[in-house]
Coordinates of C-alpha atoms in Angstrom, one line a residue:
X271 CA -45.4 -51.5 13.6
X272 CA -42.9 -51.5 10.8
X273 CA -43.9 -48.2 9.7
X274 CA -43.6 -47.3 13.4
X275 CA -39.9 -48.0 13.2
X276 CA -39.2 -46.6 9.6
X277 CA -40.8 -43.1 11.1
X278 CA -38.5 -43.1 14.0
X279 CA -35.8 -44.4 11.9
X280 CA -36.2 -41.7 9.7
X281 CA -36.3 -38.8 12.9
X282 CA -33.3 -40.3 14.3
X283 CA -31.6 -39.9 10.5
X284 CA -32.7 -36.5 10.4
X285 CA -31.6 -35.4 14.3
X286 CA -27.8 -36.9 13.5
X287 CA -27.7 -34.8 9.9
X288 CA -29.0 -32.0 11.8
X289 CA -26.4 -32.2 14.8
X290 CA -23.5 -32.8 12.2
X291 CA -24.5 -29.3 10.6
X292 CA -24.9 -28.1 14.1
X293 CA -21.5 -29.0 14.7
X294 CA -20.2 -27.9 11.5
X295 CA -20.8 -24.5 12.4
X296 CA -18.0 -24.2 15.0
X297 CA -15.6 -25.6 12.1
X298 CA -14.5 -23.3 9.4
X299 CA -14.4 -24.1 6.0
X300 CA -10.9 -22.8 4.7
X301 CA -9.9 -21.7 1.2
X302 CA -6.3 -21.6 0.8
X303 CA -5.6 -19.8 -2.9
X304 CA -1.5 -20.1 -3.6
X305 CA 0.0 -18.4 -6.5
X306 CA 3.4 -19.4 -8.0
X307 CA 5.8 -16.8 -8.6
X308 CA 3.8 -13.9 -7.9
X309 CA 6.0 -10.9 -6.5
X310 CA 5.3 -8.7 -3.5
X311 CA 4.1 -6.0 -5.2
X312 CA 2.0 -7.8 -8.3
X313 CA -1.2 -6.8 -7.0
X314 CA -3.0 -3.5 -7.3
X315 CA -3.6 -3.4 -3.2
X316 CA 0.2 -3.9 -3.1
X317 CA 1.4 -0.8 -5.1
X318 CA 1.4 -1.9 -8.6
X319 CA 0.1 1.0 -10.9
X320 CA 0.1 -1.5 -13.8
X321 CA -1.4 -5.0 -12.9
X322 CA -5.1 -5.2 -12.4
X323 CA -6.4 -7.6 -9.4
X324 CA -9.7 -6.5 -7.8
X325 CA -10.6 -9.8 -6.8
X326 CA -7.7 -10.9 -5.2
X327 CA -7.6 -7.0 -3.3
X328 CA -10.8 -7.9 -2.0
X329 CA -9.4 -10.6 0.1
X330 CA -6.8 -7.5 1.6
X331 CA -9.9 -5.0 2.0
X332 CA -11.6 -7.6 3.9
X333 CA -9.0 -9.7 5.6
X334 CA -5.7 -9.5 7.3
X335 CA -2.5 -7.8 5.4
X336 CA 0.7 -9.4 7.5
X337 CA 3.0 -6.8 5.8
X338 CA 6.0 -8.8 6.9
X339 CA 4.5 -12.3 5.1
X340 CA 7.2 -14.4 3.7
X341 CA 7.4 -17.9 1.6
X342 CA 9.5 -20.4 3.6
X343 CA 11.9 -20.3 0.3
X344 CA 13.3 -18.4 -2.9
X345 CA 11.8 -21.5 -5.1
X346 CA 8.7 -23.5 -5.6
X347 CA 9.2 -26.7 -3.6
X348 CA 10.6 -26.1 -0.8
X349 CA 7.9 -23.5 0.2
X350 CA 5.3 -25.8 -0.7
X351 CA 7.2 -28.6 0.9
X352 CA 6.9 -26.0 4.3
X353 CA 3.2 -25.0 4.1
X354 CA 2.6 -28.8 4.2
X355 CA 4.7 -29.5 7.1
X356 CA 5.1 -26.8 9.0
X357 CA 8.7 -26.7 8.8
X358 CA 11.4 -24.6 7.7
X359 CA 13.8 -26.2 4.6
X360 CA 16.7 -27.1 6.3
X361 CA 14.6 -29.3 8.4
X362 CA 12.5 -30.9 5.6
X363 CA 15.2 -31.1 3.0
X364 CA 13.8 -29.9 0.4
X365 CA 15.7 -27.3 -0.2
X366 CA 15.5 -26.2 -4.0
X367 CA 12.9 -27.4 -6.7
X368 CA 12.7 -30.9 -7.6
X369 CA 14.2 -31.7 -10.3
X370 CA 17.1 -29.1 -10.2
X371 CA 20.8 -31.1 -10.4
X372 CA 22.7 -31.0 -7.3
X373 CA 26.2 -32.1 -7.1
X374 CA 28.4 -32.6 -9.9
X375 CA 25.3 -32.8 -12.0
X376 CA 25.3 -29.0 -11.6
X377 CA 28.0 -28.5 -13.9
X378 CA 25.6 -29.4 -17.3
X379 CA 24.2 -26.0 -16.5
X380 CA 27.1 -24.2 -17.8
X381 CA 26.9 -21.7 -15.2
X382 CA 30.7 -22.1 -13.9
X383 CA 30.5 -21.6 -10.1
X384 CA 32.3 -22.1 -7.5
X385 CA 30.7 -24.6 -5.6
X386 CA 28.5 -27.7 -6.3
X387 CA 25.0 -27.9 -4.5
X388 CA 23.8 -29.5 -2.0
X389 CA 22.0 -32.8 -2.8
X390 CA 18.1 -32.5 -0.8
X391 CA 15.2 -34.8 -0.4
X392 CA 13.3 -35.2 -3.8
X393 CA 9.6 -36.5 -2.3
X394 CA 7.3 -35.0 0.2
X395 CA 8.3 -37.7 3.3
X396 CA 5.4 -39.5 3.8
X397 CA 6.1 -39.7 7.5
X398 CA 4.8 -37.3 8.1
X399 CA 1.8 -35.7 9.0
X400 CA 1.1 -33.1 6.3
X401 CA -1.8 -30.1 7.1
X402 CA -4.2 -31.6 5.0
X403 CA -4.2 -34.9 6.7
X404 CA -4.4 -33.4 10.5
X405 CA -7.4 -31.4 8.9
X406 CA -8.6 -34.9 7.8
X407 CA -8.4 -36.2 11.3
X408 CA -10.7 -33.3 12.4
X409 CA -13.3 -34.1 9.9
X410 CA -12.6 -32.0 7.3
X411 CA -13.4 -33.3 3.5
X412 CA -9.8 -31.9 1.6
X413 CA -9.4 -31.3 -2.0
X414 CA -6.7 -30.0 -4.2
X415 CA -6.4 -28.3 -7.6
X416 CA -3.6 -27.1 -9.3
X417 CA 0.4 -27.2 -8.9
X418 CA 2.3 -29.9 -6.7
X419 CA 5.4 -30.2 -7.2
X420 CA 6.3 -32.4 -4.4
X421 CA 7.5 -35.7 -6.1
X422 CA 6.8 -38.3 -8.3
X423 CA 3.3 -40.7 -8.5
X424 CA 3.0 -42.0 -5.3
X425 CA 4.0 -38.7 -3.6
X426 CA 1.0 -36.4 -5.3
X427 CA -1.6 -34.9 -3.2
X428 CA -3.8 -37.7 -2.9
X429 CA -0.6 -39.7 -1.1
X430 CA -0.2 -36.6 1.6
X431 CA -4.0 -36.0 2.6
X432 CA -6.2 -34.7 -0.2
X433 CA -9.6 -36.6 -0.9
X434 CA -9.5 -34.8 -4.5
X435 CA -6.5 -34.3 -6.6
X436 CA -7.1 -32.2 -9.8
X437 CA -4.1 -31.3 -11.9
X438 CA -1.3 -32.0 -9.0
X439 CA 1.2 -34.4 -10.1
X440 CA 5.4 -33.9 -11.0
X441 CA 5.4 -31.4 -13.2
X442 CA 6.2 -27.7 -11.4
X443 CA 5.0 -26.1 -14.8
X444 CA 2.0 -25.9 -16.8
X445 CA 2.7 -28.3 -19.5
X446 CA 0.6 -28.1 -22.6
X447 CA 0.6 -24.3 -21.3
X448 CA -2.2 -21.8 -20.0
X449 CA -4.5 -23.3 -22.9
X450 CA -6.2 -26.6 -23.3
X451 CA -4.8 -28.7 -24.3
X452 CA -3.1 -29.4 -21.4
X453 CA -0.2 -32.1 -20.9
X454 CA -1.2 -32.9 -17.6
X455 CA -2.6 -36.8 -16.5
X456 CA -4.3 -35.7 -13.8
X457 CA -6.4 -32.9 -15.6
X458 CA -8.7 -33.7 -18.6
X459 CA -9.1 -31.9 -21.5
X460 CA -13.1 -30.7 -21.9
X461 CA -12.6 -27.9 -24.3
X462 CA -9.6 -26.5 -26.4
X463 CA -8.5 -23.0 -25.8
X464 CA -10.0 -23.0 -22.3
X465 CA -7.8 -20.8 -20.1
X466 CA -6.1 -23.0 -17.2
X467 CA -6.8 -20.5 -14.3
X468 CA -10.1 -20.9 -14.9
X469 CA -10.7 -24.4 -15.4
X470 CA -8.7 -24.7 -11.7
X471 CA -11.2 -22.1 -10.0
X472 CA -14.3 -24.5 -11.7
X473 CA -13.4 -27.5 -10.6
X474 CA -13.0 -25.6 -6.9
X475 CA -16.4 -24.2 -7.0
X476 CA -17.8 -26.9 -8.3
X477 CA -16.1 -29.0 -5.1
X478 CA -17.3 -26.1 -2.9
X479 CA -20.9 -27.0 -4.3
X480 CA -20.9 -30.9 -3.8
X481 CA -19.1 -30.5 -0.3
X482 CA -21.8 -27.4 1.2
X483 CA -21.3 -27.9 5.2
X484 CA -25.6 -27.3 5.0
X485 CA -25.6 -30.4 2.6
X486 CA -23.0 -32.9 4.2
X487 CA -22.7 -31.3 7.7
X488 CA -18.5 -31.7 7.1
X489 CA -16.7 -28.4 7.1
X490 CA -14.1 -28.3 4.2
X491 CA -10.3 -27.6 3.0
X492 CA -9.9 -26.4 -0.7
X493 CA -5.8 -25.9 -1.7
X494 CA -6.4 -24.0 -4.5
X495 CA -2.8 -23.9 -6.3
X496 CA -2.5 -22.1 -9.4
X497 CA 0.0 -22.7 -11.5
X498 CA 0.2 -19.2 -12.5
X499 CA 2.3 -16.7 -12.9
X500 CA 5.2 -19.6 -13.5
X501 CA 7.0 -19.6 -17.0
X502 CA 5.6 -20.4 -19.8
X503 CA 3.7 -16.8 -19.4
X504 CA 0.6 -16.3 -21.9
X505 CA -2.2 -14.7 -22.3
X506 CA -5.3 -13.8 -25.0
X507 CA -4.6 -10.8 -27.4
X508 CA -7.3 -9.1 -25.7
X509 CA -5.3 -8.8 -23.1
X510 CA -2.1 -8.3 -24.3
X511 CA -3.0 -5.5 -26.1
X512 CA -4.7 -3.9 -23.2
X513 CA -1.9 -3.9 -21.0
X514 CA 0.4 -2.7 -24.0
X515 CA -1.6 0.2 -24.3
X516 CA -1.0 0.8 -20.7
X517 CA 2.2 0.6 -20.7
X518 CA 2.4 2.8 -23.4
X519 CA 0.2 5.5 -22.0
X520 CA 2.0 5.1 -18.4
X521 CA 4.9 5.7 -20.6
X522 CA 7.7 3.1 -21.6
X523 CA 11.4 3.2 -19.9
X524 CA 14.2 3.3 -22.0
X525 CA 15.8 0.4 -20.0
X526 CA 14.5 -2.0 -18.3
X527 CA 17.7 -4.1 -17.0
X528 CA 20.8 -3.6 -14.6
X529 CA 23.0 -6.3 -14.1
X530 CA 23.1 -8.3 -11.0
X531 CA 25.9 -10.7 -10.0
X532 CA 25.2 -13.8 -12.3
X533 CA 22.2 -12.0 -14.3
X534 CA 20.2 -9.1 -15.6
X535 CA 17.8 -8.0 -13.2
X536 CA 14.3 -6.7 -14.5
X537 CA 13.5 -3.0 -13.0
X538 CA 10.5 -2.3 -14.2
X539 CA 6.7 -3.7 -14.6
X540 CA 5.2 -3.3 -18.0
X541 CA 5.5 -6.8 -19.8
X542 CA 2.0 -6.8 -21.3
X543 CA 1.9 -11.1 -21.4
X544 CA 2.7 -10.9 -17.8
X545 CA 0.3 -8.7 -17.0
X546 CA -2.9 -10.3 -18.8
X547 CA -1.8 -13.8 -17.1
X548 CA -2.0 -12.4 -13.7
X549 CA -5.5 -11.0 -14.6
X550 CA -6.8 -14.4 -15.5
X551 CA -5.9 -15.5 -12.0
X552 CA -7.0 -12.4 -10.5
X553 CA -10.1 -13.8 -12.7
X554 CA -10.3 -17.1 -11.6
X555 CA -10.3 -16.1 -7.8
X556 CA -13.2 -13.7 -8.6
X557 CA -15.4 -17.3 -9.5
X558 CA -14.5 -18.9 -6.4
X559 CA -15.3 -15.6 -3.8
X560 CA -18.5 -15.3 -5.6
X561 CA -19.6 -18.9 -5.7
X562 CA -18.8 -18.5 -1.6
X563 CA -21.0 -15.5 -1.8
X564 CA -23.5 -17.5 -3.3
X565 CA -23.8 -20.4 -1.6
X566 CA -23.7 -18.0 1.9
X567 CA -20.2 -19.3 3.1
X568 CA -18.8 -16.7 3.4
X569 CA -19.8 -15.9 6.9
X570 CA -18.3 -19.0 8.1
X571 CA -15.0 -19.6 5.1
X572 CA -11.5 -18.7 6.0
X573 CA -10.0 -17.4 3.0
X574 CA -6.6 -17.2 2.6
X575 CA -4.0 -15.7 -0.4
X576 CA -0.1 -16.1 -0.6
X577 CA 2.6 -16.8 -2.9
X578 CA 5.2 -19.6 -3.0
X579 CA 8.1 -17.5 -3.8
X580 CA 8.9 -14.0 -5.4
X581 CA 8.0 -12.2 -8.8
X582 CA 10.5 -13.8 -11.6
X583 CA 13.1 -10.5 -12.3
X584 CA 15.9 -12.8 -13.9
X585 CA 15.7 -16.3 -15.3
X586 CA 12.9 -18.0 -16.6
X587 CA 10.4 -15.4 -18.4
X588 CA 12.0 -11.9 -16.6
X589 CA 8.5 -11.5 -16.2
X590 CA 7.9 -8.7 -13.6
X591 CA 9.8 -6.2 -11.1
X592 CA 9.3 -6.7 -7.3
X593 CA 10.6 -3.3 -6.6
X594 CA 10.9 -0.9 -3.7
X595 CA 12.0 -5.1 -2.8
X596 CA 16.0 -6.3 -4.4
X597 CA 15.9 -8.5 -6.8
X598 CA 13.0 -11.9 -7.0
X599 CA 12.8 -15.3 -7.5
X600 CA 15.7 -17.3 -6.8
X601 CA 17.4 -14.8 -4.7
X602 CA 18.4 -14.5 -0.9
X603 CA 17.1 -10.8 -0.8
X604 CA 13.3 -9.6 -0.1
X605 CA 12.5 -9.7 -3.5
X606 CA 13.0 -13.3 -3.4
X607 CA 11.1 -14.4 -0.3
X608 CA 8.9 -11.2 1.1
X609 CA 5.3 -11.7 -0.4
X610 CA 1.6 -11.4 -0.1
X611 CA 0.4 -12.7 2.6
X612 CA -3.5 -12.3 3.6
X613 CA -5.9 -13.7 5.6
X614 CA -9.6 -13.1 5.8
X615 CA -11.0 -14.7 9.3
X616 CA -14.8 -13.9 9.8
X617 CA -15.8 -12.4 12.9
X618 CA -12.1 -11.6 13.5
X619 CA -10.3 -9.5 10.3
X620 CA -11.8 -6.0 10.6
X621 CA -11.4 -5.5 7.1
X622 CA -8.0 -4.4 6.0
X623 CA -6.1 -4.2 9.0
X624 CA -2.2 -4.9 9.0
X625 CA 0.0 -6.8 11.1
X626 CA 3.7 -6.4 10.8
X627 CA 4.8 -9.4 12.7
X628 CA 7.2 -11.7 10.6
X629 CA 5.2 -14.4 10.1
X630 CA 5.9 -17.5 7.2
X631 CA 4.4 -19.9 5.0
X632 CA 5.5 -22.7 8.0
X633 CA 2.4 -20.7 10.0
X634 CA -0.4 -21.5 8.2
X635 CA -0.9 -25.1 9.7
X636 CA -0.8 -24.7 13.6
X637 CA -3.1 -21.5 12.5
X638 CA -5.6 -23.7 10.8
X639 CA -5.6 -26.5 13.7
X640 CA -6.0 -23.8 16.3
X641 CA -9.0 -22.1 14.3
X642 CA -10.2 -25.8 13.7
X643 CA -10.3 -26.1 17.1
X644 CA -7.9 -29.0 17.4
X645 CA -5.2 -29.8 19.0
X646 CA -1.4 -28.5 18.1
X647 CA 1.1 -30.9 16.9
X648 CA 3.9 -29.3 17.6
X649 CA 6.2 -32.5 16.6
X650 CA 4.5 -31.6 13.0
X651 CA 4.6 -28.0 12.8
X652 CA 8.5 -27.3 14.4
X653 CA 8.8 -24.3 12.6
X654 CA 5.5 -22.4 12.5
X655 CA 3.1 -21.0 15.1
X656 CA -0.7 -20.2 15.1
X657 CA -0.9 -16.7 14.3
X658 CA -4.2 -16.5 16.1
X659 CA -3.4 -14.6 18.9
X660 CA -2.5 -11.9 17.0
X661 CA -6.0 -11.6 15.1
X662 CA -7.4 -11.1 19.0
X663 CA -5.0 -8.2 19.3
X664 CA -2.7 -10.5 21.6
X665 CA 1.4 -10.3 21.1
X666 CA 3.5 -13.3 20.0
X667 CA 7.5 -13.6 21.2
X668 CA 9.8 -12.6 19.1
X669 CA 11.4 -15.6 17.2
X670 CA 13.6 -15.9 14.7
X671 CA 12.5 -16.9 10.7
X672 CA 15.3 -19.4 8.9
X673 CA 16.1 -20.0 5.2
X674 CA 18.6 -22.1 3.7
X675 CA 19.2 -22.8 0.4
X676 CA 22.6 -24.1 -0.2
X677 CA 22.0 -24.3 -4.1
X678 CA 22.7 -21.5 -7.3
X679 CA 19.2 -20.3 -8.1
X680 CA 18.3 -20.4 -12.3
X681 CA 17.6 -16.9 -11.8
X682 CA 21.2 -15.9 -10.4
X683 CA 20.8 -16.1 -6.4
X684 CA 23.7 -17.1 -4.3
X685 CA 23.8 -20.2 -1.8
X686 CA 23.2 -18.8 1.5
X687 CA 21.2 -19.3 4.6
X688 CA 19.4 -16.6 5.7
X689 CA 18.0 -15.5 9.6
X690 CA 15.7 -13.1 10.3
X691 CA 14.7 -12.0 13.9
X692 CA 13.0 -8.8 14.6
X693 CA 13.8 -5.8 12.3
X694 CA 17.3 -7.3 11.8
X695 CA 18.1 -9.6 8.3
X696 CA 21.4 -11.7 8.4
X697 CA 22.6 -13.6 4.9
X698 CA 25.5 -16.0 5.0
X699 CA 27.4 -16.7 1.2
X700 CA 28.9 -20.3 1.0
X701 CA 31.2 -19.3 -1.7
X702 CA 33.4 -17.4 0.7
X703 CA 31.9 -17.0 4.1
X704 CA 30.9 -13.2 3.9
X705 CA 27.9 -12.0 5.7
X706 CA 25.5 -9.2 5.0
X707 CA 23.3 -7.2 7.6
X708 CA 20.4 -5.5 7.0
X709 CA 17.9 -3.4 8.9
X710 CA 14.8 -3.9 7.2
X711 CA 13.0 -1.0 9.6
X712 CA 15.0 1.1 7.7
X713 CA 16.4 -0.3 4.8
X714 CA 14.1 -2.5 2.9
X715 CA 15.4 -2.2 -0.2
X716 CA 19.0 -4.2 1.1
X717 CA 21.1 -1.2 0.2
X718 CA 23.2 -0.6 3.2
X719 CA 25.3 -3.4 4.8
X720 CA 25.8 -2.8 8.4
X721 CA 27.7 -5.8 8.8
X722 CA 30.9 -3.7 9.4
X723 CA 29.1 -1.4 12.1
X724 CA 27.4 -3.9 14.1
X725 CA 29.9 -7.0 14.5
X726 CA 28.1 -8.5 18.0
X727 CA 24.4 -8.3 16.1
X728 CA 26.8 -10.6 13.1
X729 CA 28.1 -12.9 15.8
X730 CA 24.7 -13.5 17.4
X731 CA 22.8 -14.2 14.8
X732 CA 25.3 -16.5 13.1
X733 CA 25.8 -18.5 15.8
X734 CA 21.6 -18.6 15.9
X735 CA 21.7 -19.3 12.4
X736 CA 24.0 -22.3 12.4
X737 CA 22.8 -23.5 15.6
X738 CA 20.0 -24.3 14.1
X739 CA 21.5 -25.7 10.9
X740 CA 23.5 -28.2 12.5
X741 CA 20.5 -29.5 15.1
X742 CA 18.6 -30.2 12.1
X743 CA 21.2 -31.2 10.2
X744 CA 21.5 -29.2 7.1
X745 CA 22.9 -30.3 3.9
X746 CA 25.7 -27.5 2.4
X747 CA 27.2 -26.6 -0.7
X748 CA 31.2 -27.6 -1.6
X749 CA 33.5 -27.0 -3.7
X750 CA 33.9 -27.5 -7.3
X751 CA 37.6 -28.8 -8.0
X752 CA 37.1 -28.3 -12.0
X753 CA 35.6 -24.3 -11.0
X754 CA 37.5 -22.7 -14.3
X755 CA 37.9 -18.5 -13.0
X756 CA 37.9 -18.0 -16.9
X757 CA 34.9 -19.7 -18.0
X758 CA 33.5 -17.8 -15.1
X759 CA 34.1 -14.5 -16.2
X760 CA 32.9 -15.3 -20.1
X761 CA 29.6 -16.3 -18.8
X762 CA 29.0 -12.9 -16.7
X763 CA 30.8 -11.3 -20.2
X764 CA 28.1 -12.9 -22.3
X765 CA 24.9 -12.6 -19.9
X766 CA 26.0 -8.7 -19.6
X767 CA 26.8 -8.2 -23.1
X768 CA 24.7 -10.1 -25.1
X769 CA 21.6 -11.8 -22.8
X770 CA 20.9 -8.1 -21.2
X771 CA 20.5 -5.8 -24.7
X772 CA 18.2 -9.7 -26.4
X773 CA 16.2 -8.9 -23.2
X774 CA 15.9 -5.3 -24.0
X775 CA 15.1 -5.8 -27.6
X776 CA 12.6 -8.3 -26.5
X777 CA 11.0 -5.6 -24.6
X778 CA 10.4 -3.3 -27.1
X779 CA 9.4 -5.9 -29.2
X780 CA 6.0 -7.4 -27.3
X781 CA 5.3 -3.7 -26.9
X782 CA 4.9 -2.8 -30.0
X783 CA 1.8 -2.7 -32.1
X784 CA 2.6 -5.2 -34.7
X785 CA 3.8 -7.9 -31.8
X786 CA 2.0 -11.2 -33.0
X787 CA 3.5 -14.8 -31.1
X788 CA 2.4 -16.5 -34.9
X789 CA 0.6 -19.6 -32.3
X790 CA -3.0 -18.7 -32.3
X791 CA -2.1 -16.8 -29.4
X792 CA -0.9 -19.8 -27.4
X793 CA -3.8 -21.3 -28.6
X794 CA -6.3 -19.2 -26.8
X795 CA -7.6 -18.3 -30.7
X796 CA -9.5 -21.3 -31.4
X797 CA -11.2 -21.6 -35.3
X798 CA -14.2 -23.9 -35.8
X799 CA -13.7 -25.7 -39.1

């Protein structure tokens, strides 16, 4: 008799695994790859002639392209702060990176502006209910890997939602580098001179592997966040020196700058360090599509690639040019917010189709419930919509996109809020009230200002704009009593002067033959004594 009731024990073990997988089938997995500070047009299937990405194309060739796709922010945080929630900035409060000084704080900077910035939220609020954690609610097991950058310990991914944290905490930078070791607490060191791309994409497959749907009848959530292409940028002299002989056979520009307001602006793509870093992330999301291939997820795995913010043009590393876009990180033009933006559905993305709806980073939560097949929360998501609809060749209303960012950007960009409905691109400048319009139908490069010619399309979406702004109140800029006119024009002096031909030397300098960091190359060259 007791062996009568282990057997049906065991069959009624067996029938609930098997209806968990069963049910696991109508759930998607979801892969959701984020790169930091990659540009609009750093990929291959993008337009660059000198960056090589074949993995990260495939996603495009097989997915969605929304060729309108934009972060919810110029910077790090705040974007990442809005793919979380669901909500634009001004509503979140996180409106630059954590970390940057706001107020009279500012003024350490030595960039002599007129205005002090805002001050803004500096943690993730834990009220609310973050994507990962709705996902949670529907079943999903959730892990994370990479950059954060959305407060201090006890606001890391394991406070908002994720089962598995693996190299999220404070930091918004790779510390210790793109080599081991890494200063990180919440990544261990295994083996020196492993690259740091990589090591992220292992410990996602090797998540993917333990958490199979066919093993634990759970679908999954993996937030793959690289912490490349952010400053410090470095790469293998293998690399390096393949991209400088690209460069040099594509031939290489005699100038490489112009001046923008604050900063030099980088025109051109052919930094050879930057180039061999984006291929060991173009690398790294080869090792995760295949082990998906592998494992036969693929069939049932939304995959999803984006950026947090534009390509780095000024500040930081000048890393790349986001050009036919205006400027990059940091700045209140395309170059700053537009990037790539793909998503591969199966049985819905036809394989490199393109939607030009405006669609943001705040969209990718009410689009993952919907596909989930859960319940919105629009109390949650206020700012984003499931883009769905569109992938079943349905229309969406037009609505309007909202940036604010009432802060100086380290890479020169202007506080401003920013509103975007249809074709039509409004900027308001807190220094002095001005406003620029732009049709980006027919302009998307921001060269004409129609503000002049169409003064009721001004008016309407300014009052839109601010509408907005004040029902969710949003923080603002003032001004600095001890602004010095003087000092102000000595900085632009010296950055034009003296910053913009160092950068040029620079240049020529990791492009030619001889270029050697003296490091071990960032310690990628380890010796065995």
């Amino acid at each position: 008799m007791r062996r009568f009731y282990i057997s049906i024990l065991s069959c009624l073990m067996v029938l609930h695994v098997s209806c968990q997988k069963q049910e696991s089938k109508g759930q998607p997995n979801i892969v959701f790859i984020l790169a930091d500070d990659l540009g609009y047009t750093d990929l291959s299937c993008m337009g660059s002639t000198y960056y090589e990405t074949p993995n990260i194309d495939r996603i495009a060739e097989q997915g969605t392209i929304f060729t309108n796709g934009y972060a919810a922010s110029r910077v790090c945080s705040p974007s990442r702060a809005s793919i979380m929630s669901g909500k634009f900035t001004a509503r979140h409060d996180i409106t630059v990176h954590i970390g940057s000084p706001s107020g009279e704080a500012w003024r350490n900077r030595n960039r002599f502006t007129k205005l002090l910035p805002a001050e803004y939220t500096h943690n993730l609020p834990k009220e609310y209910i973050t994507m990962p954690e709705a996902l949670k609610q529907q079943g999903y097991k959730t892990f994370f890997a990479g950059k954060w950058h959305l407060g201090d310990k006890g606001s890391w991914p394991e406070d908002h939602g994720f089962d598995i944290n693996v190299g999220g905490w404070t930091s918004g930078g790779p510390r210790g580098g793109y080599f081991s070791p890494y200063d990180n607490p919440n990544l261990e060191n295994l083996k020196d001179g492993e690259n740091l791309s990589h090591r992220l994409a292992k410990e996602t497959v090797k998540f993917i592997q333990k958490n199979n749907p066919e093993k634990t009848g759970k679908p999954f959530f993996a937030y793959l966040s690289f912490y490349a292409v952010h400053s410090p940028i470095q790469t293998t002299q293998e690399k390096w020196k393949k991209y400088r002989d690209k460069a040099v056979q594509q031939g290489v520009a005699e100038k490489a700058y112009n001046m923008g307001k604050f900063l030099p602006i980088r025109q051109v793509q052919d930094n050879p360090i930057y180039a061999g870093l984006v291929e060991q992330m173009d690398e790294a999301v080869g090792q995760v599509l295949s082990a998906l291939d592998e494992l036969g997820l693929e069939e049932n795995t939304i995959v999803v690639f984006t950026s947090d913010n534009g390509g780095v043009a000024a500040g930081d590393n000048f890393s790349t040019s986001n050009k036919p876009l205006r400027a990059g990180k940091g700045y209140q033009f395309e170059g700053g917010i537009r990037e790539p933006y793909f998503i591969k559905i199966p049985g819905l993305s036809k394989g490199g189709d393109k939607i030009d709806y405006p669609v943001s980073g705040t969209d990718f939560y009410p689009t993952f419930l919907e596909l989930a097949g859960a319940q919105q929360l629009p109390k949650e998501h206020n700012d984003g919509i499931s883009l769905l609809p569109l992938f079943k060749g349905e229309t969406l209303a037009e609505r309007p996109l909202i940036w604010h960012f009432p802060h100086y950007g380290n890479q020169g960009g202007e506080p401003s809020s920013i509103i975007r409905r249809g074709n039509w691109k409004l900027i308001h400048y807190y220094e002095d009230g001005r406003k620029e319009l732009y049709d980006l139908s027919k302009d998307l490069g921001e060269k004409t200002d129609l503000a002049a010619a169409y003064p009721d399309k001004v008016q309407e979406l300014n009052k839109e704009l601010f509408d907005y702004l004040t029902e969710v109140g949003a923080k603002y800029a003032k001004p600095d009593p001890e602004y010095s006119e003087e000092k102000a024009r000595e900085f632009l002096h010296k950055m034009e002067y003296e910053k913009m031909p160092e950068l040029e030397k620079q240049r020529m300098e990791l492009l030619s033959n001889d270029f050697d960091p003296k490091n071990n190359w960032w310690g990628s060259m380890v010796t065995k004594d």
